[in-house]
Coordinates of C-alpha atoms in Angstrom, one line a residue:
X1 CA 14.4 134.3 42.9
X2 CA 13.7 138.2 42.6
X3 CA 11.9 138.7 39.5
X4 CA 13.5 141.4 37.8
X5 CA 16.9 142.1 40.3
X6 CA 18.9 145.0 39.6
X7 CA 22.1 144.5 37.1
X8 CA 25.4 145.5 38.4
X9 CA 26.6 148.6 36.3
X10 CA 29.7 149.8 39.0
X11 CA 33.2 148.1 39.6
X12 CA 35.4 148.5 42.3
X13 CA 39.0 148.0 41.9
X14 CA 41.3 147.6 44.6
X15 CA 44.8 149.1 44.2
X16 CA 46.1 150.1 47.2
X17 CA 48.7 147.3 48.1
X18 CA 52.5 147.7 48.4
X19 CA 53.3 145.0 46.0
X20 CA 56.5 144.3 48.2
X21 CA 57.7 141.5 45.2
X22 CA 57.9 143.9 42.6
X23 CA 60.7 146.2 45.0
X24 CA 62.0 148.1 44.3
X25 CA 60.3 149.3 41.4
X26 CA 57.2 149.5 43.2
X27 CA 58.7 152.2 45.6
X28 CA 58.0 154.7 42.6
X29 CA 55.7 153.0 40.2
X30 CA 52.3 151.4 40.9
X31 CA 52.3 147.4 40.3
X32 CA 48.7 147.9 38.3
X33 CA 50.8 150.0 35.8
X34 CA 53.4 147.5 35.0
X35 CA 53.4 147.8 31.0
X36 CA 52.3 144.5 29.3
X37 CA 54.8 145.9 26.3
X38 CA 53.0 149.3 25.9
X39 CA 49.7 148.7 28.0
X40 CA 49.5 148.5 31.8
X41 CA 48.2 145.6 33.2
X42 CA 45.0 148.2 35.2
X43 CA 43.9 149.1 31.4
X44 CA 43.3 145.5 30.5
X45 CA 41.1 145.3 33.8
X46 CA 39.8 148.0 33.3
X47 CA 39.2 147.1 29.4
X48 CA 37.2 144.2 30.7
X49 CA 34.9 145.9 33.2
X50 CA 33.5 148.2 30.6
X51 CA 33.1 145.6 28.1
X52 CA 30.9 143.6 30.2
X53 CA 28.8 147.1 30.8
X54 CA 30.5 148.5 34.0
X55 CA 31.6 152.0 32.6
X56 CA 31.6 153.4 36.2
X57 CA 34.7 152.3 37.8
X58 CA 35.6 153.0 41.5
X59 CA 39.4 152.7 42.0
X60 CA 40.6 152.1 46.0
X61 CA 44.1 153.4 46.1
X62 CA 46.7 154.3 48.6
X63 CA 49.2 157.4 49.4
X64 CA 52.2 157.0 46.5
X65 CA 49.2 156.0 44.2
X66 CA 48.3 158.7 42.3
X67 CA 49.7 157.9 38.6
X68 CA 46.9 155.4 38.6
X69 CA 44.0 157.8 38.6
X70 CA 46.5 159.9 36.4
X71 CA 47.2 157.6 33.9
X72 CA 43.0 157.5 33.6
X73 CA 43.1 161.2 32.9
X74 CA 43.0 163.8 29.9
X75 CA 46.4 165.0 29.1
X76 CA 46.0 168.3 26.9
X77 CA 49.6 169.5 27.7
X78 CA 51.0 166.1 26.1
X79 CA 48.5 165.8 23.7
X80 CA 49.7 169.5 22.5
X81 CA 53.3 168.6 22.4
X82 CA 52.5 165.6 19.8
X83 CA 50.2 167.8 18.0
X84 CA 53.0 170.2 17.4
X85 CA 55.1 167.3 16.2
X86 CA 52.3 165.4 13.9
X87 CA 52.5 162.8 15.9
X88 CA 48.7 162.4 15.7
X89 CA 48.6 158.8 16.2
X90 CA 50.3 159.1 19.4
X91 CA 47.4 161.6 20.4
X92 CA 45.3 158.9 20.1
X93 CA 46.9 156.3 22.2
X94 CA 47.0 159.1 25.0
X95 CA 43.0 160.0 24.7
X96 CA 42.5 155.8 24.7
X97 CA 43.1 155.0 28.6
X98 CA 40.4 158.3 29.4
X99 CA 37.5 157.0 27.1
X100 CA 36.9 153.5 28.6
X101 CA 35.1 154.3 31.4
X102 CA 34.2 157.1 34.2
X103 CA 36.9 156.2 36.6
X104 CA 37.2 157.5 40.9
X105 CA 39.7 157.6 42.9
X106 CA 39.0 156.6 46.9
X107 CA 41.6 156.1 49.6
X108 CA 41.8 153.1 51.6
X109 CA 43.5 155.1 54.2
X110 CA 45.3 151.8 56.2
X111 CA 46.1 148.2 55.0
X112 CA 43.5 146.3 56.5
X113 CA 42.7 143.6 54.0
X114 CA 40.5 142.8 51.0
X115 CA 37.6 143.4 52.9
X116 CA 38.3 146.8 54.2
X117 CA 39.6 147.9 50.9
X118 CA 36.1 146.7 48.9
X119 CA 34.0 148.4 51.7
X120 CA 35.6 151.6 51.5
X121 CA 33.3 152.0 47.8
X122 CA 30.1 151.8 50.3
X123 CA 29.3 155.4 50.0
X124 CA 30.5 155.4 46.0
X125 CA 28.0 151.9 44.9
X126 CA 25.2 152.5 47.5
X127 CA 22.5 149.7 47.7
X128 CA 23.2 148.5 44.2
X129 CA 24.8 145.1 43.2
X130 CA 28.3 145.8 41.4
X131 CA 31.4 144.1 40.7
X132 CA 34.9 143.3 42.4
X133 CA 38.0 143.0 39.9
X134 CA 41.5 142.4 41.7
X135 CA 43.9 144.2 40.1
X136 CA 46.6 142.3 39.2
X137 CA 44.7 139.5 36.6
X138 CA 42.5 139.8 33.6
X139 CA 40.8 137.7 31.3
X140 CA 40.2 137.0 27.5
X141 CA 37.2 139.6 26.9
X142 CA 35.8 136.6 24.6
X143 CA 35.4 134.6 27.5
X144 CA 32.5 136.3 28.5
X145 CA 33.5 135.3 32.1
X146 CA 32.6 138.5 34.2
X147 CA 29.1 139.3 31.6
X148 CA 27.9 135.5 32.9
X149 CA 28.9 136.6 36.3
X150 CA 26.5 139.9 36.4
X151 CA 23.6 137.6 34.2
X152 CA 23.9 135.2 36.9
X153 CA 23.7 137.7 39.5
X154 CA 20.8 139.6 38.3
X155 CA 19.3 136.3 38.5
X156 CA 19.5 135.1 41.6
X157 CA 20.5 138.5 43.7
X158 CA 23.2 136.6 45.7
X159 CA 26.8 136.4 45.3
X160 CA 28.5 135.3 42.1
X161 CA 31.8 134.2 42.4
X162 CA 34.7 133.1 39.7
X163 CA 36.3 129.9 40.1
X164 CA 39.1 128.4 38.7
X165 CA 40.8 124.6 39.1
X166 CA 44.4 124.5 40.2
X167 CA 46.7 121.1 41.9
X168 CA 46.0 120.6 45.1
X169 CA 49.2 121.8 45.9
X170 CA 48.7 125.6 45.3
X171 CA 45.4 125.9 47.5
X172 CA 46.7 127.3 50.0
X173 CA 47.6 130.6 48.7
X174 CA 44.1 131.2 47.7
X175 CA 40.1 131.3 49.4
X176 CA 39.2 127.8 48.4
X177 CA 35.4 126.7 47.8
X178 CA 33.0 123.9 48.5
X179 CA 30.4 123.6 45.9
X180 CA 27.6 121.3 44.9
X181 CA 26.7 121.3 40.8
X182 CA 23.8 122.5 39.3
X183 CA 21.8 121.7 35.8
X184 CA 23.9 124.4 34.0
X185 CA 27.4 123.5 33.0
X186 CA 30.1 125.4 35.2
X187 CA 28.3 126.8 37.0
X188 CA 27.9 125.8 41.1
X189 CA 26.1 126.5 44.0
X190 CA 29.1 127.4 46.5
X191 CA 28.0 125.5 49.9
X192 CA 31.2 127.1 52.1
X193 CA 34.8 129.4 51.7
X194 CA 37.8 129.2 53.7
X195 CA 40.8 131.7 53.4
X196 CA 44.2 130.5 52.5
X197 CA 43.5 126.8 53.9
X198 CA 46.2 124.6 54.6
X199 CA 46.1 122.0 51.9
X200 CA 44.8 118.9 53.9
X201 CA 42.0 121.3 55.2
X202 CA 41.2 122.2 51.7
X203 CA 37.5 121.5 50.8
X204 CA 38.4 121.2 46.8
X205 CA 41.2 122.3 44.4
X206 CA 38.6 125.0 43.4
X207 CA 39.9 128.7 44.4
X208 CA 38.1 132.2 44.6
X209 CA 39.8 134.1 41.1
X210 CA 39.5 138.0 41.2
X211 CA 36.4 138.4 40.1
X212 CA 33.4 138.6 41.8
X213 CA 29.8 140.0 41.7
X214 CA 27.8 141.3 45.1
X215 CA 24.9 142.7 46.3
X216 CA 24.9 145.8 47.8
X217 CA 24.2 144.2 51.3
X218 CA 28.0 143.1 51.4
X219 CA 28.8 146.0 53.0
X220 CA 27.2 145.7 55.9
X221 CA 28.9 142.3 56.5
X222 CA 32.0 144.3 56.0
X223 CA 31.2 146.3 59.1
X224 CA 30.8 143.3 61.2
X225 CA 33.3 141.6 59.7
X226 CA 36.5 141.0 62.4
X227 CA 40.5 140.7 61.6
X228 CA 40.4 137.1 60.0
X229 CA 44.1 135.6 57.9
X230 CA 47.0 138.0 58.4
X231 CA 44.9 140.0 61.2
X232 CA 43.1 141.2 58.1
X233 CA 39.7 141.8 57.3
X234 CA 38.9 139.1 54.4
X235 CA 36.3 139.5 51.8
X236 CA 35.8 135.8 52.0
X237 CA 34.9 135.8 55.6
X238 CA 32.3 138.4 54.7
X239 CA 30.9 136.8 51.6
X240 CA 30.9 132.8 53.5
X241 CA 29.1 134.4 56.6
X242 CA 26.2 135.8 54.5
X243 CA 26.0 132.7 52.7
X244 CA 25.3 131.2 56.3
X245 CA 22.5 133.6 56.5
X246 CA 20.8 132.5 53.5
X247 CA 22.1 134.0 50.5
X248 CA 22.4 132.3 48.0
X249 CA 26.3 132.0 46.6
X250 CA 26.8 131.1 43.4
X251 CA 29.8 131.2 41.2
X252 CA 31.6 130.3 37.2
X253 CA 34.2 128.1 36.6
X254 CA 36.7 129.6 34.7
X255 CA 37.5 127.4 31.6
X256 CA 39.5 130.2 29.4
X257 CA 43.1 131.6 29.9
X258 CA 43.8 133.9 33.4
X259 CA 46.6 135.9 32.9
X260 CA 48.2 136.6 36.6
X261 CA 50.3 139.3 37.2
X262 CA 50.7 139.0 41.0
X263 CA 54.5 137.6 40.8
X264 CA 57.2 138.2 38.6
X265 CA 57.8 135.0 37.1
X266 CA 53.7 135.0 36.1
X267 CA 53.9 138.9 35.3
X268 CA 56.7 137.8 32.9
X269 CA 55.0 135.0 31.2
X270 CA 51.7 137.2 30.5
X271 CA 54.3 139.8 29.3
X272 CA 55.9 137.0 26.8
X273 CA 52.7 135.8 25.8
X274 CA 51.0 138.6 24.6
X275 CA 53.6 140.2 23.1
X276 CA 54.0 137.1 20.7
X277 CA 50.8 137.4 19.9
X278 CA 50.9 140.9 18.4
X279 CA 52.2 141.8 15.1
X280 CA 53.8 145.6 15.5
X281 CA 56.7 143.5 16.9
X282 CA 58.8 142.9 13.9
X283 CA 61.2 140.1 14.8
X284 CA 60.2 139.4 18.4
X285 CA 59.0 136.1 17.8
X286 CA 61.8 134.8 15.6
X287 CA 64.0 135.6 18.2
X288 CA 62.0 133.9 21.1
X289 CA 62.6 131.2 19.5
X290 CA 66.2 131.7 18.7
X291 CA 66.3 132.5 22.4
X292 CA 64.3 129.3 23.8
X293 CA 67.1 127.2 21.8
X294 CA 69.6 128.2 24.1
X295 CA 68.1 127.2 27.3
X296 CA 68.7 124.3 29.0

């Protein structure tokens, strides 16, 4: 193991898809921004990253994508208006979303997968390990999930994945790992990846979550990386083929909550959830429960 390996301290966030199951909302309004009450769903990511120390945030975005990097930047003409008004609170709210982190903006240009999304942040990361959040799930910061990730990283200078158990049923919707155990609990040594298996090819119920940690060598494997699933270039195909090569893969299973916004009836239920946790909502819990009374 390197002795003293580089910690990752950059993130790259892929938002350039077309979120076709939000339409037709999604014709005007990014999916990332999709307000958890008053909060989009990309601040809670982004939230995350720069807890766990990545304060340097590399967003890959598409044409029709711009409120994203907007939403991530200062305001002073709106931040007057409320001023005018008092509304100094509200000031506050709008200055929140530009102090997490340093966020950029890059272009994927055309749809060609996962893969070709992550490796256009080559020129922005360079050499050094960094992070991959998907952009449409998050995780309890308490968790810790993606701070054992870059720990575990900087240990080994492989790739760290995040994994998370789900019925055998749903694995093939998902990359889908082989792993063998190790001394420490949950976490494995990942021993192969397939894309999207069918289920009686699936080497576990254990699927690749949006999180992962790489070295900055994955780009290069991008470049050789051909069209794999949906004539797309995969970020698993990438990631299993330098395993095969010798390095090492390692990844956490997930034992906290995954909120996944990726479908509407999941989007929904993250919406629900957190709302009923908070207490500016005067009244929204008594009537959820009025409400659930009435369903069948």
């Amino acid at each position: 193991m390197p002795e003293s390996a580089p910690r990752a301290t950059k993130a790259v966030i892929p938002v350039a898809g077309n979120a076709t199951r939000f339409l037709p909302v999604t014709k005007a309004v990014p999916k990332e921004l999709l307000p958890i009450v008053d909060t989009p769903v990309l601040q809670y990511i982004v939230e995350e990253a720069a807890a766990a120390g990545l304060d340097d945030i590399a967003m890959v975005t598409a044409r029709g994508k711009d409120a994203i990097t907007d939403y991530f930047d200062v305001r002073p003409d709106l931040e007057e208006a409320l001023a005018a008004k008092g509304k100094h609170d509200l000031i506050e709210a709008v200055k929140a979303p530009e102090r997490i982190a340093e966020v950029h903006a890059i272009r994927q240009g055309r749809a060609k997968g996962l893969g070709h999304a992550v490796g256009r942040a080559a020129a922005h990361v360079g050499d050094e390990p960094f992070a991959v959040l998907l952009g449409d799930e998050f995780y309890d910061v308490d968790d810790k999930l993606l701070p054992r990730m870059i720990d575990l990283q900087s240990d080994t200078g492989g790739i760290v994945l995040a994994l998370l158990e789900v019925p055998e049923s749903e694995v093939s919707r998902y990359g889908v790992a082989s792993v063998r155990t190790t001394d420490t609990p949950d976490i494995v040594e990942v021993t192969g990846m397939v894309e999207k298996p069918a289920r009686e090819d699936a080497p576990s119920n254990l699927i690749l979550i949006g999180r992962y940690v790489l070295p900055g060598a994955i780009f290069a494997e991008l470049d050789r990386t051909e069209p794999g699933s949906g004539g797309e270039i995969q970020l698993t195909d990438a990631m299993d083929a330098m395993r095969a090569n010798g390095t090492p893969v390692h990844a956490v299973i997930l034992r906290g909550r995954r909120y996944d916004t990726g479908q509407p009836v999941e989007y929904l239920q993250t919406l629900v959830e957190l709302a009923s946790r908070r207490d500016d909502l005067p009244g929204f819990n008594a009537w959820l429960r009025e409400f659930s009374a009435t369903l069948d």
